[in-house]
Amino acid sequence: MSSVRAEFPIFSRTSRGKPLTYLDSGATTQKPQVVIDAELGFYEGWNANIHRGVYEFSERATMAYDGTRDTVAEFLGGVRADEIVFVRGTTEAINLVAHSYLKPKMTPGATVLVTEMEHHANIIPWQLVGATLKAIPVTDAGELDLQAAERMLGEGPLLLAVTHVSNTLGTINPIAELAAMAKRHGVPVLVDGAQAVGHFPVDLTTLGVDFYCFSGHKLFGPTGVGVLWGRHELLEAMPPFQGGGDMIDRVTFERSTFAASPQRFEAGTPNIAGVIGLDAAIRWLSAQDRPALERLDAELLAAGYEMLEQVPGLRFIARPASQVGVLTFTMDGAHPHDIASILDSEGVCIRAGHHCTQPLHARFGVPASARASFGPYTTEQDLLTLTRGLLKVRELFG
Amino acid sequence: MSSVRAEFPIFSRTSRGKPLTYLDSGATTQKPQVVIDAELGFYEGWNANIHRGVYEFSERATMAYDGTRDTVAEFLGGVRADEIVFVRGTTEAINLVAHSYLKPKMTPGATVLVTEMEHHANIIPWQLVGATLKAIPVTDAGELDLQAAERMLGEGPLLLAVTHVSNTLGTINPIAELAAMAKRHGVPVLVDGAQAVGHFPVDLTTLGVDFYCFSGHKLFGPTGVGVLWGRHELLEAMPPFQGGGDMIDRVTFERSTFAASPQRFEAGTPNIAGVIGLDAAIRWLSAQDRPALERLDAELLAAGYEMLEQVPGLRFIARPASQVGVLTFTMDGAHPHDIASILDSEGVCIRAGHHCTQPLHARFGVPASARASFGPYTTEQDLLTLTRGLLKVRELFG
Amino acid sequence: MATMDEMYQTLIIEHDRSPRNFKALEAPTHHAEGRNPLCGDEVSLDLRLDADGRIAEVGFQGQGCAVSKASASMMTTAIQGKTVDEAMALFDSFHAMLTGKTADKEILGKLKAFEGLAVYPMRVKCATMAWHVLKESLGASRES
Amino acid sequence: MATMDEMYQTLIIEHDRSPRNFKALEAPTHHAEGRNPLCGDEVSLDLRLDADGRIAEVGFQGQGCAVSKASASMMTTAIQGKTVDEAMALFDSFHAMLTGKTADKEILGKLKAFEGLAVYPMRVKCATMAWHVLKESLGASRES
Ligand SMILES: Cc1ncc(COP(=O)(O)O)c(C=O)c1O
Ligand SMILES: Cc1ncc(COP(=O)(O)O)c(C=O)c1O
C-alpha cells in the first residue's frame, strides 16, 4: 500500500459499491487533504478579493496569491517569479501564447510544428489563429521520430509546440534534445507539461525552452487553475490576451495602457482559491520523496504490462522505451466504452475514447482506446483488480 | 442581526483582532457553508474529470457540471440551459463576446456604445478587438442620461454594452428601457450583471437583452467561475474563443470542426469544483426570501446614508434614485487609502481606489474613492462600526 | 432491473455479435447518419416506407460500442411494420425510460431490457443514438 | 513598534499636512516621475547634485495618500547632503526594514518611524514609491 494514499480522503469511498480503484489520473488527479483544507481554510477564514484591498484578509489573500508565483517558480527549477502567469489550465495557457505570441507574428502560410501525439489543446489553438500545422511523426513504438524533427525544424516553423509527456501513450519526450535542435534552427519552443509535472521534477533553468504550461488539477491541485511560464523578454513583448481589471495602467475611452507582465495577462478576478490550492499541492508534492515516487511508478508500470499481457486479445497501442505510468490498449471484439463500463461495475475507473488525441489514434488506426493511468497513490492491488476486470470483459466478449 | 449571517462561517473570525466588519461585498462576497461544503464534498467524495468517463464519479461530476446549466437557466428566469456558457468570470465572458461575436463584425471605425460608469472589464475587451468606444454620459446624480442614450443608439453602434448595476455607485440601470430603445435602433445589447444578480432577481425572458454575464464569486459562490448567457441563435453563429479538448467535433492537422454551443466555448478542463460550488450558491440564494433581502438592503442603505452624513467632510460621489447597498465617498483632507487603513485597524473592510472605473472617477473629478458595499449578511452594527471608524479618521485628519 | 453486467450478459452482447438488419437498403426512401463525437460511435440508417406510411424495411450500418450496436439492432426489429407515429411513440417511451421519466413501458416490449441503463447516464447516449438518427431521417423527410 | 494608528497619529499626518521640500526645483540636474496605477499615487521628483556628487537640493510634488506623501517628505530631508551611494544605502535599509528583512536600522534615523508598516504589505508600496522614483532619477542619469 502506497504510503501517500492515506493522505487522499477519496480512497475511503466506494465506486458502484466496490472499493475505489482509481486509474484515471491522466484525466485528473485526486487531491490530498492539505489541498482541500487550503481552499476550505481560505473560504472559511480569510476570503477576500486581491490587489486592491488594504484590509487584513485582502492583504493575506494578495500575499498568498502572488506568493504562489514564488512557489511555482521554485518548483520549476528556480525561474523568475514574474514569469509565472496564472491561467485556467494548460488549454488556456496555449491559447494565450497562440493569441499573444504567435498571432502578431503570423503571415499567410506560416507554420507551427507540432507532433502526432499532441493533445487537442496543443493543436486547435494554433489552427484558430491561422497557422498551418506540420506534425513530427510518431514511430510504432510511440516515440517521436527525431530525424524527422530535425528536418522539419529546418523548414522554418514559427514555433515548435510539443508535449513533454503523451497523455495517451505516456511517452516521455526528449525535450532538452529537441530544444537544442530547435535552438540551432532558431525556432522557439513551447512545451505542454500537463502530464509531466505530476510525474517527475522539471527544471526550466536547464531545459532550454521558451514557454511551459500545466494544469493544477493534474498536479493534485484544484480545477480551474494552471500555469503558463514564459521567458521574461517574451512575455514583456506580448500584447494582452484578455482585457479587464487588474491588467491595466491607465484607462480612458480613447486609449488604455497596460500593466507589466505577468499582471498584463491576468484580467479580472482570478481563481484565487484555486491558486491557493495549487500552492498547497505543489508544496505537498515537493515534500514527497520524488525519486521514490518515480521508482514506484516505474515498478507499477512494469507490473501492469506483465499482468495485462496475460489478458487474451488485449493489445497495447505502443510501448515507448521511456514512459510514465499509463497503460493504453484495445481488446479484440470489445469496444473501449464497453470495457470501461464493465470495469466500472467493478469499481475500476479508467478512461475510454480518443483522450483528446484524435490524430494519434488515426496514426495507430484505431478510433478509440482504453487507458489506465497512475498516480502516486496507485497500488499493485489496483492493477490486480484491473486485470481481473479485464478477464471478465474477455469472458463476456470472448 | 441578519438571519442569514450565521450561515457564513467567516463571521466567527476577527480582522486585525477586531470583530469582522465586512463591507466589501462589491469586490467579492462571502460564502455560506453550503457552498464551501459543496466543493469540499466533491473533492473528498467524487472528484473526477467530466464528459469522457463512464465510471460513477465521472458520471456524477458530469451530471453535476452540466446540471448546473439548468440551475443557472432557471435562476435567470427560465432561459434555455444550452444558452449557459461557463467561464472564469464576468471579465472572460465579455472578452469571449468581444472576440467571438464582435470581432467578426468589426469594420474600421466601428463603435461599441458603453457608459461612463462601466467597469474596465466592459471597456478594455472592446478596445482590444479594435472598436471605437462611445460612452453614454452619467448625470451628477450618478444615473445614465437616457436622452443621450437614445441619440447615441441612433449613431449606429455595433453593440450596446452596459452594466446592470454600477459597482462604484450602486446605480440600478433601467435595462429593460434601454433594451427596448436599442431594439428600435437594431442594436444588440450585452449586460454586465456582475453587481446585479446577488442583489435582486433577474429575468432574462423579459429583459430583452442578447448577452448577460456575471461572476460566481460575487454571488456567494467560488472564485474562478462565471456565466455567459447568450441567445441561442447568436451563440450558434459564433466561432470558438479558445481551442482544445471538449469543444471539438473532428480534429485533423489539416482542419478541425467544432461542437455545438455551449460546448464550443468551453475548451479544456473547466473549473468543475467551481461550477459545483456555483450551483450550491444559486440554490442557496434562490431559497432565501429575496424580497426580504432587498428590503433589508434598502433599509441599511438609507440608514447608512443617514449615519455617514453625520461625518464632517464626507462627500458621496453621487446619490442615484435607484441603487443597491453601496456607499461611495471621499473625505476632505483624507485620501481613500488612508481612510481604508485606519478603518482596517478597527476590523472594518472597505475598498479604496478607482474600483476599476477610472473613467467614472475622471467624470466626477476624483482620482479615487472609498467604497462600503453590502451583502445579505450586512447588519446595522456594521454601519455603526463604519461610522465610528470614519469619525476617528476625521479626528486624525480633521 | 438488470445491472450493467446482466444487460451485457444477456442481450447486449448477443445483438453486438449478430446485429439484426445490419445492411444497407437497395432503395431506401429515407436515410440519415449520426455520430457521437465523444466516443466515435457512428450509425447510418436506411428506411423504406410503404404506400401506407408504414416502415416496410430498415437497415443500419456503423461502428461503435456494443450498447449502441445492440440498441440499433433492437430498434430495427421493433419499428418494422410500424407507422411513423407509432415508431416515434416508441422512441418517446424508450427515451423516457432511459432518462428516468415515467414511460409507457407496455409498448416497449423487448426494449425494456435497456431499463437498467437509466442509472448510467453516460451510456444513455449510446443507446439512443440510433433512435435520434431514426427521428432525423423521418423528420427531415416529413418536412420535404 | 508603532501600530498603523500610532504612525498616523504621530508623523504621517504631520508630514502630510506640511510636507517638507514640496516644490519644483529651478535648475534640477535629475528628474523622474512615478505612479502607482492601483491607487493613483503620483510623485514627481527634482534633484540638484553639486560638483562633489552630493544631493544639494531636492524637491517633490504629487498627489496621493498620506503615507506616500509623508514618506516622500521625510525622504527629501533624509537624503539632503548625502552622496548618491549614501542615499542608495539608505533606500536599501529602508526597503529591507519594510519588507521584514534584516536592516541596518542605525542609519535610518527618523525613517524608523515607518517600521510598523512592515506588517501592512499593501501599504509598503506607498511608502517606497518616492524612493523608487529617486533611484530611477539617479540610475537614469548615471548611465547617461
Ligand atoms: C460591474 C462589474 N463588472 C465586471 C466585473 C469583473 O468581474 P470579475 O473580476 O469577476 O471578472 C466586476 C467586478 O469587479 C464588476 O463589479
Ligand atoms: C498532454 C495534455 N495537454 C493538455 C491537456 C489539457 O489540459 P486542461 O484540460 O487541464 O486544460 C491535457 C489534459 O487533458 C493533457 O493531457
XYZ file of N, CA and C in Angstrom, chain B residues 114-254:
423
model
N -20.817 52.191 -24.821
C -20.759 51.793 -23.417
C -21.332 52.942 -22.585
N -21.030 52.972 -21.306
C -21.476 54.107 -20.499
C -20.292 54.589 -19.666
N -20.407 55.778 -19.154
C -19.324 56.346 -18.353
C -19.120 55.607 -17.042
N -20.091 54.763 -16.665
C -19.950 54.080 -15.371
C -19.451 52.642 -15.521
N -18.967 52.267 -16.722
C -18.560 50.857 -16.887
C -17.285 50.522 -16.110
N -17.272 49.275 -15.674
C -16.074 48.643 -15.115
C -15.073 48.436 -16.259
N -13.787 48.454 -15.957
C -12.782 48.234 -17.015
C -13.043 46.950 -17.798
N -13.659 45.983 -17.146
C -13.976 44.716 -17.829
C -14.955 44.917 -18.974
N -15.704 46.010 -18.942
C -16.646 46.291 -20.026
C -16.160 47.446 -20.899
N -14.861 47.684 -20.861
C -14.236 48.728 -21.691
C -13.096 48.125 -22.519
N -12.122 47.546 -21.799
C -10.899 47.081 -22.470
C -11.166 45.988 -23.520
N -12.022 44.991 -23.234
C -12.190 43.933 -24.248
C -12.600 44.475 -25.612
N -13.449 45.511 -25.605
C -13.891 46.095 -26.893
C -12.732 46.819 -27.557
N -11.914 47.490 -26.745
C -10.753 48.188 -27.312
C -9.766 47.177 -27.902
N -9.618 46.026 -27.224
C -8.631 45.045 -27.697
C -8.993 44.465 -29.063
N -10.280 44.443 -29.399
C -10.636 43.947 -30.729
C -10.808 45.099 -31.726
N -10.391 46.294 -31.318
C -10.311 47.393 -32.275
C -11.518 48.289 -32.373
N -12.478 48.149 -31.466
C -13.665 49.008 -31.532
C -13.353 50.405 -31.005
N -14.016 51.390 -31.588
C -14.002 52.745 -31.037
C -15.133 52.825 -30.021
N -14.856 53.406 -28.849
C -15.886 53.461 -27.816
C -16.559 54.828 -27.777
N -17.871 54.801 -27.670
C -18.645 55.987 -27.299
C -19.267 55.652 -25.949
N -19.402 56.669 -25.095
C -19.906 56.391 -23.751
C -21.119 57.248 -23.423
N -22.197 56.610 -23.037
C -23.393 57.336 -22.577
C -23.021 58.084 -21.295
N -23.283 59.396 -21.234
C -22.870 60.172 -20.059
C -23.643 59.774 -18.803
N -23.007 60.050 -17.676
C -23.602 59.825 -16.362
C -23.931 61.206 -15.783
N -25.121 61.346 -15.227
C -25.526 62.632 -14.647
C -24.856 62.822 -13.283
N -25.000 64.015 -12.717
C -24.429 64.284 -11.391
C -25.032 63.364 -10.329
N -26.244 62.915 -10.586
C -26.876 62.000 -9.628
C -26.352 60.575 -9.776
N -25.474 60.346 -10.771
C -24.928 59.003 -10.937
C -25.827 58.102 -11.758
N -26.641 58.716 -12.615
C -27.556 57.932 -13.443
C -27.227 58.113 -14.919
N -27.690 57.185 -15.736
C -27.437 57.317 -17.171
C -28.341 58.395 -17.763
N -27.785 59.140 -18.688
C -28.546 60.161 -19.413
C -29.267 59.455 -20.555
N -30.564 59.189 -20.346
C -31.290 58.340 -21.299
C -31.556 59.044 -22.619
N -31.647 60.368 -22.574
C -31.819 61.092 -23.846
C -30.579 60.929 -24.704
N -29.439 61.066 -24.055
C -28.184 60.875 -24.786
C -28.103 59.438 -25.295
N -28.564 58.508 -24.477
C -28.529 57.101 -24.882
C -29.323 56.899 -26.165
N -30.518 57.460 -26.180
C -31.381 57.323 -27.359
C -30.668 57.877 -28.598
N -30.089 59.058 -28.448
C -29.399 59.690 -29.572
C -28.202 58.828 -30.018
N -27.421 58.376 -29.047
C -26.198 57.642 -29.388
C -26.504 56.260 -29.969
N -27.624 55.684 -29.556
C -28.034 54.408 -30.156
C -28.375 54.599 -31.630
N -28.781 55.811 -31.964
C -29.115 56.119 -33.357
C -27.887 56.312 -34.229
N -26.718 56.378 -33.608
C -25.496 56.628 -34.388
C -24.857 55.340 -34.920
N -25.589 54.239 -34.793
C -25.142 53.012 -35.444
C -24.051 52.213 -34.767
N -24.055 52.124 -33.421
C -23.046 51.270 -32.799
C -23.322 49.798 -33.122
N -22.273 48.980 -33.080
C -22.435 47.548 -33.324
C -23.087 46.864 -32.135
N -22.970 47.482 -30.963
C -23.415 46.834 -29.736
C -23.566 47.887 -28.645
N -24.538 47.675 -27.767
C -24.609 48.436 -26.523
C -24.134 47.519 -25.409
N -23.089 47.946 -24.692
C -22.551 47.131 -23.597
C -22.671 47.948 -22.332
N -23.535 47.507 -21.430
C -23.907 48.345 -20.295
C -23.994 47.505 -19.029
N -23.639 48.122 -17.918
C -23.718 47.400 -16.661
C -25.130 47.479 -16.102
N -25.561 46.404 -15.478
C -26.888 46.393 -14.856
C -26.852 47.270 -13.604
N -25.793 47.095 -12.823
C -25.620 47.869 -11.590
C -24.180 48.380 -11.565
N -24.019 49.660 -11.253
C -22.676 50.225 -11.165
C -21.969 49.706 -9.929
N -20.757 49.181 -10.113
C -20.020 48.672 -8.953
C -19.522 49.804 -8.069
N -19.454 51.016 -8.607
C -18.937 52.139 -7.826
C -20.062 52.931 -7.164
N -21.141 53.150 -7.892
C -22.214 53.996 -7.356
C -23.416 53.194 -6.867
N -23.518 51.949 -7.287
C -24.683 51.156 -6.907
C -25.887 51.363 -7.804
N -25.830 52.348 -8.691
C -26.946 52.655 -9.590
C -27.514 51.408 -10.259
N -28.831 51.248 -10.182
C -29.507 50.196 -10.948
C -29.969 50.815 -12.256
N -29.394 50.394 -13.352
C -29.760 50.992 -14.634
C -31.051 50.398 -15.170
N -31.829 51.220 -15.898
C -33.118 50.750 -16.447
C -32.885 49.915 -17.696
N -32.478 48.666 -17.480
C -32.042 47.835 -18.605
C -33.181 47.552 -19.579
N -34.375 47.245 -19.057
C -35.480 46.919 -19.960
C -35.759 48.096 -20.897
N -35.719 49.305 -20.323
C -35.973 50.500 -21.116
C -34.870 50.707 -22.163
N -33.624 50.539 -21.720
C -32.503 50.684 -22.653
C -32.564 49.633 -23.751
N -32.947 48.414 -23.354
C -33.003 47.337 -24.348
C -34.093 47.609 -25.372
N -35.203 48.166 -24.917
C -36.289 48.496 -25.849
C -35.828 49.569 -26.833
N -35.165 50.586 -26.292
C -34.578 51.636 -27.141
C -33.618 51.036 -28.166
N -32.725 50.172 -27.663
C -31.712 49.578 -28.539
C -32.388 48.763 -29.632
N -33.450 48.079 -29.262
C -34.156 47.251 -30.228
C -34.718 48.112 -31.355
N -35.286 49.269 -30.985
C -35.803 50.172 -32.019
C -34.716 50.574 -32.997
N -33.478 50.673 -32.478
C -32.376 51.076 -33.358
C -31.635 49.871 -33.935
N -32.142 48.674 -33.622
C -31.483 47.475 -34.162
C -30.113 47.208 -33.572
N -29.905 47.650 -32.344
C -28.592 47.453 -31.714
C -28.683 46.334 -30.679
N -27.886 45.282 -30.810
C -27.881 44.229 -29.789
C -27.299 44.732 -28.465
N -27.636 44.055 -27.381
C -27.286 44.551 -26.049
C -26.601 43.476 -25.213
N -25.445 43.819 -24.672
C -24.781 42.978 -23.669
C -24.904 43.657 -22.319
N -25.294 42.891 -21.305
C -25.413 43.447 -19.965
C -24.433 42.767 -19.015
N -23.670 43.601 -18.317
C -22.741 43.147 -17.284
C -23.533 43.063 -15.983
N -23.861 41.836 -15.590
C -24.708 41.652 -14.411
C -23.928 41.359 -13.137
N -22.604 41.600 -13.149
C -21.754 41.217 -12.014
C -22.309 41.694 -10.670
N -22.804 42.948 -10.632
C -23.250 43.507 -9.362
C -24.757 43.384 -9.169
N -25.434 42.791 -10.141
C -26.896 42.742 -10.059
C -27.400 41.447 -9.450
N -26.911 40.320 -9.956
C -27.529 39.026 -9.631
C -27.535 38.697 -8.142
N -26.591 39.237 -7.391
C -26.572 38.976 -5.955
C -27.557 39.842 -5.196
N -28.090 40.881 -5.859
C -28.943 41.831 -5.149
C -30.434 41.680 -5.437
N -30.779 41.294 -6.660
C -32.206 41.161 -6.983
C -32.373 40.138 -8.104
N -33.559 39.542 -8.236
C -33.777 38.544 -9.287
C -33.715 39.186 -10.672
N -33.183 38.442 -11.619
C -33.047 38.920 -12.994
C -33.781 37.931 -13.894
N -34.681 38.444 -14.710
C -35.458 37.575 -15.597
C -35.099 37.877 -17.050
N -34.304 37.021 -17.626
C -33.834 37.274 -18.992
C -34.879 36.957 -20.043
N -35.971 36.334 -19.630
C -37.013 36.070 -20.632
C -37.817 37.338 -20.921
N -37.684 38.341 -20.061
C -38.447 39.575 -20.299
C -37.556 40.795 -20.478
N -36.264 40.698 -20.155
C -35.414 41.888 -20.132
C -35.117 42.417 -21.530
N -35.126 41.518 -22.513
C -34.937 41.975 -23.891
C -33.499 42.193 -24.304
N -32.554 41.536 -23.616
C -31.150 41.721 -23.989
C -30.636 40.471 -24.697
N -29.399 40.562 -25.206
C -28.857 39.480 -26.033
C -27.763 38.681 -25.340
N -26.979 39.346 -24.515
C -25.946 38.673 -23.722
C -26.035 39.198 -22.294
N -25.767 38.304 -21.343
C -25.790 38.703 -19.934
C -24.681 37.905 -19.252
N -23.976 38.528 -18.332
C -22.899 37.759 -17.695
C -22.703 38.162 -16.240
N -22.151 37.245 -15.490
C -21.863 37.519 -14.081
C -20.784 36.573 -13.563
N -20.299 36.869 -12.359
C -19.226 36.102 -11.722
C -19.762 35.342 -10.523
N -19.324 34.104 -10.349
C -19.746 33.332 -9.190
C -19.304 33.927 -7.868
N -18.100 34.486 -7.834
C -17.545 34.929 -6.549
C -18.258 36.154 -5.992
N -19.050 36.838 -6.815
C -19.839 37.964 -6.314
C -21.269 37.519 -6.001
N -21.494 36.229 -6.109
C -22.837 35.659 -5.945
C -22.759 34.564 -4.885
N -21.862 34.741 -3.908
C -21.736 33.806 -2.786
C -21.140 32.469 -3.234
N -20.620 32.433 -4.442
C -20.007 31.220 -4.978
C -18.489 31.327 -5.012
N -17.848 30.309 -5.591
C -16.385 30.254 -5.610
C -15.763 31.264 -6.574
N -14.472 31.473 -6.424
C -13.715 32.241 -7.410
C -13.438 31.344 -8.617
N -13.175 31.983 -9.759
C -12.758 31.229 -10.939
C -13.893 30.626 -11.729
N -15.107 31.092 -11.498
C -16.228 30.585 -12.285
C -17.229 31.716 -12.513
N -17.813 31.720 -13.681
C -18.814 32.730 -14.010
C -19.647 32.232 -15.169
N -20.573 33.054 -15.586
C -21.540 32.639 -16.595
C -21.655 33.674 -17.693
N -21.661 33.184 -18.911
C -22.118 33.986 -20.043
C -23.415 33.361 -20.519
N -24.467 34.173 -20.549
C -25.684 33.747 -21.222
C -25.761 34.492 -22.549
N -26.122 33.786 -23.597
C -26.321 34.432 -24.893
C -27.492 33.777 -25.581
N -28.178 34.552 -26.400
C -29.292 33.959 -27.162
C -28.773 32.836 -28.032
N -29.529 31.754 -28.069
C -29.094 30.562 -28.791
C -28.643 30.866 -30.225
N -29.437 31.645 -30.957
C -29.079 31.916 -32.369
C -27.734 32.614 -32.457
N -27.468 33.507 -31.514
C -26.203 34.241 -31.550
C -25.042 33.320 -31.217
N -25.194 32.545 -30.150
C -24.114 31.637 -29.747
C -23.814 30.643 -30.867
N -24.886 30.116 -31.474
C -24.687 29.106 -32.504
C -23.890 29.639 -33.689
N -24.023 30.948 -33.941
C -23.367 31.527 -35.116
C -21.936 31.981 -34.814
N -21.529 31.907 -33.562
C -20.220 32.457 -33.192
C -19.106 31.420 -33.306
N -17.938 31.843 -33.831
C -16.783 30.935 -33.863
C -16.245 30.728 -32.451
N -15.401 29.710 -32.255
C -14.853 29.441 -30.921
C -14.030 30.619 -30.409
N -13.842 30.624 -29.096
C -12.982 31.621 -28.443
C -11.623 30.972 -28.211
N -11.581 29.962 -27.339
C -10.361 29.200 -27.125
C -10.545 27.807 -27.740
N -9.428 27.172 -28.075
C -9.474 25.834 -28.654
C -8.868 24.811 -27.721
N -9.319 23.557 -27.836
C -8.741 22.498 -27.011
C -9.711 21.343 -26.870
N -9.547 20.567 -25.828
C -10.410 19.418 -25.615
C -11.839 19.843 -25.331
N -12.784 18.960 -25.631
C -14.185 19.119 -25.247
C -14.959 20.131 -26.074
N -14.304 20.857 -26.984
C -15.051 21.828 -27.795
C -15.006 21.419 -29.261
N -14.554 20.181 -29.511
C -14.303 19.778 -30.887
C -15.346 18.798 -31.388
N -15.341 18.624 -32.700
C -16.118 17.575 -33.331
C -15.101 16.592 -33.909
N -14.408 16.983 -34.994
C -13.342 16.146 -35.554
C -12.074 16.960 -35.651
N -10.949 16.354 -35.300
C -9.668 17.063 -35.340
C -8.711 16.360 -36.288
N -8.207 17.106 -37.267
C -7.065 16.641 -38.054
C -6.090 17.807 -38.139
N -4.864 17.515 -38.580
C -3.887 18.594 -38.667
C -4.257 19.573 -39.770
N -5.056 19.105 -40.737
C -5.427 19.997 -41.835
C -6.553 20.925 -41.415
